[in-house]
Amino acid sequence: MGRLKTLKLTLLRASFNLFYQAFYHLGGPKKGHVTFATMRSDLLNDNLKALHTEFVDDGQTDIEVFCYHYDRTFKSKLGFLWASIKALRLLAHSELFIIDDYFFPLYAISKHADNQVVQLWHAIGSLKKFGLSLPTAEQSVLKPHTNYDWVFINSEVDKPAYVDAFDIQPDHVLATGEPMMDQLMRQEPLQHPGNKRILYSPTYRAGVHGEAQVLGYVQELVTASQQLDADWELYISLHPYLKLPTLTLPKNVHIFQDAAKVKTLMPTIDLFITDYSSLSLNFSYFERPILLYTPDYQDYIKTCGFYVDYYQYLGAPHFQSASEVVTFINQQLPTLDLTYVQSLKRKTFPHQDGNNSQRVFQFLIKQL
């Protein structure tokens, strides 16, 4: 890390902590004040949205919402400082501060114990490494994923990964089932008119090289998909951070960058393809085929890594080239044994009663 970047982060840490301490000593947490905060979207989504509904319906708390979409564009970088200061003020005045992702200002402060921070991580399961488990985590001037008081996860088998990824004790990681899964439990696989549907969701890779890599895999699959024997519609979901160039696409190929659209499409999808996305776990709920297109598997192990034996854990057919994927779809998909998907569903969803949000709410309301 360069000296200039180190200096900038050191100054931010000192400044953010100064703001937080000032806000805290000028008022401190207000009784029953709960803030839902995210820096990944302009609106509450997924876990935050589901849990927010529980608090609103209960009506016993003073609720505030903070949303800022930091998407790495120049405009969002300009607004980041002001958004961070606002977030620190809300944190200082909240008994519960509930987040769903990386939250930079939180890691720069010496937090007071009566400002309790709750992490509702936006993805389920523990496949690829994240947080403090990543090889690059130790290089940061600011230690990420600190100052969490409670972390709620989907399954007990995921606890070791979250303890490793976050700076938290095991007894503060609670396997209640994630709130956003309640909505999934209310859905059924849908039969749709027209062509069969493929959803391809490649994992985001940072940097110019990483973006070019993802777009290269996308182009290879688009090209190969034109050799499919049956009539398929190919939907490609890309991470919002990825800068999408202008592409000339066949009529049956649709590219989008909208997480909400993924949730709408998922019950109608006949085949899900990914490399390392945790959406494979979500999709297993519908008990439909999952394939893995992983051209850079060995490199990905070195740069990111997994908490599990990836291929063995998912049990899905995996391929190094787009042409192999298409050949498999043409020749073997109709007779594919889906036992591996059903097994993955059982591992992923130990709580299928639709009460995940209520379990998290009942625990948190007792902390106030």
Coordinates of C-alpha atoms in Angstrom, one line a residue, residues 2-294:
G2 CA 1.4 3.4 -1.0
R3 CA 2.3 6.1 1.6
L4 CA -0.3 8.5 0.3
K5 CA -3.1 6.0 0.7
T6 CA -1.8 5.0 4.1
L7 CA -1.8 8.7 5.2
K8 CA -5.3 9.3 3.8
L9 CA -6.7 6.3 5.7
T10 CA -4.9 7.3 8.9
L11 CA -6.4 10.8 8.7
L12 CA -9.9 9.4 8.0
R13 CA -9.6 7.1 11.0
A14 CA -8.7 9.9 13.3
S15 CA -11.3 12.3 11.8
F16 CA -14.2 9.8 11.9
N17 CA -13.4 8.8 15.4
L18 CA -13.4 12.4 16.5
F19 CA -16.8 13.0 14.9
Y20 CA -18.2 9.8 16.5
Q21 CA -16.9 10.7 20.0
A22 CA -18.3 14.2 19.7
F23 CA -21.7 13.0 18.6
Y24 CA -21.7 10.4 21.4
H25 CA -20.8 12.9 24.2
L26 CA -23.3 15.4 22.9
G27 CA -26.2 13.1 23.4
G28 CA -25.4 9.4 23.3
P29 CA -27.8 6.7 22.4
K30 CA -31.5 7.5 22.7
K31 CA -33.6 4.9 24.4
G32 CA -35.3 2.6 21.9
H33 CA -33.6 4.2 18.9
V34 CA -32.9 1.7 16.1
T35 CA -31.1 2.6 12.9
F36 CA -31.1 0.4 9.8
A37 CA -28.1 1.4 7.6
T38 CA -26.6 0.3 4.3
M39 CA -23.9 1.7 2.0
R40 CA -24.7 -0.8 -0.8
S41 CA -28.1 0.5 -2.0
D42 CA -30.4 3.5 -2.1
L43 CA -33.1 1.5 -0.4
L44 CA -33.4 -1.2 2.3
N45 CA -33.3 -4.6 0.7
D46 CA -33.2 -8.3 1.7
N47 CA -32.3 -8.8 5.4
L48 CA -32.6 -5.1 6.4
K49 CA -36.0 -4.8 4.7
A50 CA -37.4 -7.9 6.2
L51 CA -36.2 -7.1 9.8
H52 CA -37.3 -3.4 9.4
T53 CA -40.8 -4.6 8.7
E54 CA -40.8 -6.5 12.0
F55 CA -39.8 -3.4 14.0
V56 CA -42.3 -1.2 12.2
D57 CA -45.1 -3.7 12.9
D58 CA -44.2 -3.9 16.5
G59 CA -44.3 -0.1 16.9
Q60 CA -42.3 0.0 20.2
T61 CA -39.1 1.6 18.9
D62 CA -37.9 4.8 17.3
I63 CA -36.7 3.8 13.8
E64 CA -34.4 5.6 11.5
V65 CA -33.2 4.6 8.0
F66 CA -29.8 5.5 6.4
C67 CA -29.1 4.4 2.8
Y68 CA -26.2 5.5 0.7
H69 CA -25.3 3.7 -2.5
Y70 CA -21.5 3.7 -2.7
D71 CA -20.8 2.3 -6.2
R72 CA -17.2 3.4 -6.6
T73 CA -18.1 6.0 -9.2
F74 CA -16.6 9.5 -8.9
K75 CA -20.0 11.0 -7.8
S76 CA -20.4 8.5 -5.0
K77 CA -16.8 9.0 -3.8
L78 CA -17.5 12.7 -3.5
G79 CA -20.6 12.1 -1.3
F80 CA -18.9 9.4 0.8
L81 CA -17.4 11.7 3.4
W82 CA -20.6 13.5 4.2
A83 CA -22.6 10.2 4.2
S84 CA -20.0 8.7 6.6
I85 CA -20.3 11.6 9.1
K86 CA -24.1 11.3 9.0
A87 CA -23.9 7.6 9.6
L88 CA -21.6 8.1 12.6
R89 CA -24.0 10.6 14.1
L90 CA -26.8 8.0 13.7
L91 CA -24.6 5.3 15.3
A92 CA -23.8 7.5 18.3
H93 CA -27.5 8.1 19.0
S94 CA -28.7 4.5 18.4
E95 CA -29.1 1.6 20.8
L96 CA -29.1 -0.7 17.8
F97 CA -27.3 0.0 14.5
I98 CA -28.2 -2.7 12.0
I99 CA -26.1 -3.1 8.8
D100 CA -25.9 -5.7 6.0
D101 CA -22.4 -5.3 4.4
Y102 CA -19.0 -3.7 4.7
F103 CA -19.4 -0.4 6.5
F104 CA -16.2 1.6 6.4
P105 CA -16.9 4.4 9.0
L106 CA -17.6 1.8 11.7
Y107 CA -14.1 0.4 11.5
A108 CA -12.5 3.7 12.1
I109 CA -13.8 4.3 15.6
S110 CA -13.5 3.3 19.2
K111 CA -17.1 2.2 19.7
H112 CA -19.0 2.6 22.9
A113 CA -20.7 -0.6 24.2
D114 CA -24.2 1.0 24.5
N115 CA -24.1 1.5 20.7
Q116 CA -24.8 -2.1 19.7
V117 CA -24.0 -3.0 16.1
V118 CA -25.8 -5.9 14.4
Q119 CA -24.4 -7.4 11.1
L120 CA -26.9 -9.1 8.9
W121 CA -24.6 -10.2 6.1
H122 CA -26.2 -9.8 2.7
A123 CA -25.3 -13.3 1.4
I124 CA -26.1 -16.7 2.9
G125 CA -23.8 -19.6 3.5
S126 CA -20.0 -19.9 3.6
L127 CA -18.5 -20.8 0.2
K128 CA -15.9 -18.3 -0.9
K129 CA -13.8 -16.5 1.7
F130 CA -14.7 -12.9 2.7
G131 CA -13.9 -10.3 5.3
L132 CA -10.9 -11.0 7.6
S133 CA -10.5 -14.5 6.0
L134 CA -9.2 -13.0 2.8
P135 CA -5.4 -13.1 2.2
T136 CA -5.3 -9.3 1.7
A137 CA -7.2 -8.4 5.0
E138 CA -4.0 -7.9 7.0
Q139 CA -2.7 -5.3 4.5
S140 CA -5.4 -2.8 5.5
V141 CA -4.6 0.2 7.6
L142 CA -8.1 0.0 9.0
K143 CA -9.0 -3.5 10.3
P144 CA -12.3 -4.3 8.6
H145 CA -15.3 -6.0 10.1
T146 CA -14.7 -4.9 13.7
N147 CA -17.1 -3.4 16.2
Y148 CA -19.8 -6.0 15.6
D149 CA -21.8 -7.0 18.7
W150 CA -24.1 -9.5 17.0
V151 CA -24.0 -11.4 13.8
F152 CA -27.0 -13.4 12.5
I153 CA -26.4 -16.2 10.0
N154 CA -28.5 -18.8 8.2
S155 CA -27.1 -22.1 9.5
E156 CA -25.0 -23.4 12.3
V157 CA -22.6 -25.1 9.9
D158 CA -21.6 -21.6 8.7
K159 CA -20.5 -20.3 12.1
P160 CA -16.8 -21.1 11.9
A161 CA -16.5 -19.1 8.7
Y162 CA -18.2 -16.0 10.1
V163 CA -16.2 -16.1 13.3
D164 CA -13.1 -16.2 11.1
A165 CA -14.3 -13.5 8.7
F166 CA -15.5 -11.1 11.5
D167 CA -13.8 -9.9 14.6
I168 CA -16.3 -11.5 17.0
Q169 CA -16.7 -14.2 19.6
P170 CA -18.5 -17.4 18.5
D171 CA -21.3 -17.0 21.1
H172 CA -22.3 -13.7 19.4
V173 CA -22.8 -15.4 16.0
L174 CA -26.4 -16.7 16.1
A175 CA -27.8 -19.2 13.6
T176 CA -31.4 -18.0 13.5
G177 CA -31.8 -18.2 9.7
E178 CA -31.5 -15.0 7.7
P179 CA -34.6 -12.7 7.6
M180 CA -34.5 -12.4 3.8
M181 CA -35.0 -16.2 3.5
D182 CA -38.6 -15.8 4.8
Q183 CA -39.6 -14.3 1.4
L184 CA -37.9 -17.2 -0.4
M185 CA -40.0 -19.7 1.6
R186 CA -43.2 -18.1 0.4
Q187 CA -42.2 -18.8 -3.3
E188 CA -42.7 -21.8 -5.4
P189 CA -41.0 -22.8 -8.7
L190 CA -43.0 -21.3 -11.5
Q191 CA -43.9 -22.7 -14.9
H192 CA -43.6 -19.9 -17.5
P193 CA -44.8 -19.8 -21.1
G194 CA -42.3 -19.6 -23.9
N195 CA -38.6 -20.5 -24.1
K196 CA -36.8 -22.2 -21.2
R197 CA -34.6 -19.8 -19.1
I198 CA -31.0 -19.8 -18.1
L199 CA -29.7 -17.4 -15.4
Y200 CA -25.9 -16.8 -15.4
S201 CA -24.5 -14.9 -12.5
P202 CA -20.7 -14.6 -12.5
T203 CA -18.8 -13.4 -9.4
Y204 CA -17.5 -9.8 -9.4
R205 CA -13.7 -9.5 -9.7
A206 CA -12.1 -6.2 -8.7
G207 CA -9.8 -4.0 -10.8
V208 CA -9.5 -3.5 -14.5
H209 CA -8.1 -6.9 -15.1
G210 CA -10.9 -8.5 -13.0
E211 CA -13.6 -6.7 -14.9
A212 CA -12.1 -7.7 -18.3
Q213 CA -12.0 -11.2 -17.1
V214 CA -15.7 -11.3 -16.2
L215 CA -16.7 -9.7 -19.4
G216 CA -14.6 -12.2 -21.3
Y217 CA -16.4 -15.1 -19.6
V218 CA -19.7 -13.5 -20.4
Q219 CA -18.9 -13.1 -24.1
E220 CA -17.7 -16.7 -24.3
L221 CA -20.9 -18.0 -22.8
V222 CA -23.0 -15.7 -25.0
T223 CA -21.2 -16.9 -28.1
A224 CA -21.4 -20.6 -27.1
S225 CA -25.1 -20.3 -26.2
Q226 CA -26.0 -19.8 -29.8
Q227 CA -25.2 -23.6 -30.3
L228 CA -27.9 -24.7 -27.8
D229 CA -30.2 -27.2 -29.4
A230 CA -33.4 -26.1 -27.7
D231 CA -34.9 -22.6 -27.5
W232 CA -33.4 -20.9 -24.4
E233 CA -33.5 -17.3 -23.1
L234 CA -30.2 -16.4 -21.4
Y235 CA -30.4 -13.9 -18.6
I236 CA -27.0 -12.6 -17.3
S237 CA -26.9 -10.8 -14.0
L238 CA -23.8 -8.7 -13.5
H239 CA -22.5 -7.0 -10.3
P240 CA -23.4 -3.3 -10.2
Y241 CA -19.8 -2.3 -9.7
L242 CA -18.9 -3.7 -13.1
K243 CA -18.7 -1.1 -15.9
L244 CA -20.8 -2.6 -18.7
P245 CA -19.7 -1.6 -22.2
T246 CA -22.1 -1.4 -25.1
L247 CA -22.6 -4.9 -26.4
T248 CA -24.4 -6.3 -29.4
L249 CA -26.4 -9.2 -28.2
P250 CA -28.5 -11.9 -29.8
K251 CA -32.2 -11.5 -29.3
N252 CA -32.4 -14.3 -26.7
V253 CA -29.7 -12.8 -24.4
H254 CA -30.5 -10.2 -21.7
I255 CA -27.9 -8.5 -19.5
F256 CA -28.9 -6.5 -16.4
Q257 CA -27.4 -5.2 -13.2
D258 CA -30.3 -5.3 -10.8
A259 CA -30.4 -7.6 -7.7
A260 CA -34.2 -7.1 -7.4
K261 CA -34.7 -8.5 -10.9
V262 CA -32.7 -11.6 -9.9
K263 CA -35.2 -12.4 -7.1
T264 CA -38.1 -11.9 -9.5
L265 CA -36.7 -14.1 -12.1
M266 CA -35.3 -16.9 -9.8
P267 CA -38.6 -18.9 -9.4
T268 CA -39.0 -19.0 -13.2
I269 CA -35.4 -20.1 -14.0
D270 CA -35.0 -23.6 -15.4
L271 CA -31.2 -23.7 -15.1
F272 CA -28.8 -21.6 -13.0
I273 CA -25.1 -21.2 -14.0
T274 CA -22.5 -19.5 -11.9
D275 CA -18.8 -19.6 -11.0
Y276 CA -18.6 -18.8 -7.2
S277 CA -21.8 -16.9 -6.4
S278 CA -23.6 -17.8 -3.2
L279 CA -26.8 -17.4 -5.3
S280 CA -26.3 -21.1 -6.0
L281 CA -27.4 -21.7 -2.4
N282 CA -30.5 -19.6 -2.8
F283 CA -31.4 -21.2 -6.1
S284 CA -31.1 -24.7 -4.6
Y285 CA -34.4 -24.0 -2.8
F286 CA -36.3 -24.5 -6.0
E287 CA -34.6 -27.9 -6.7
R288 CA -33.7 -27.1 -10.3
P289 CA -30.3 -27.7 -12.0
I290 CA -27.2 -25.8 -11.1
L291 CA -24.0 -25.8 -13.2
L292 CA -20.6 -24.3 -12.5
Y293 CA -18.6 -22.5 -15.2
T294 CA -15.2 -21.9 -13.5

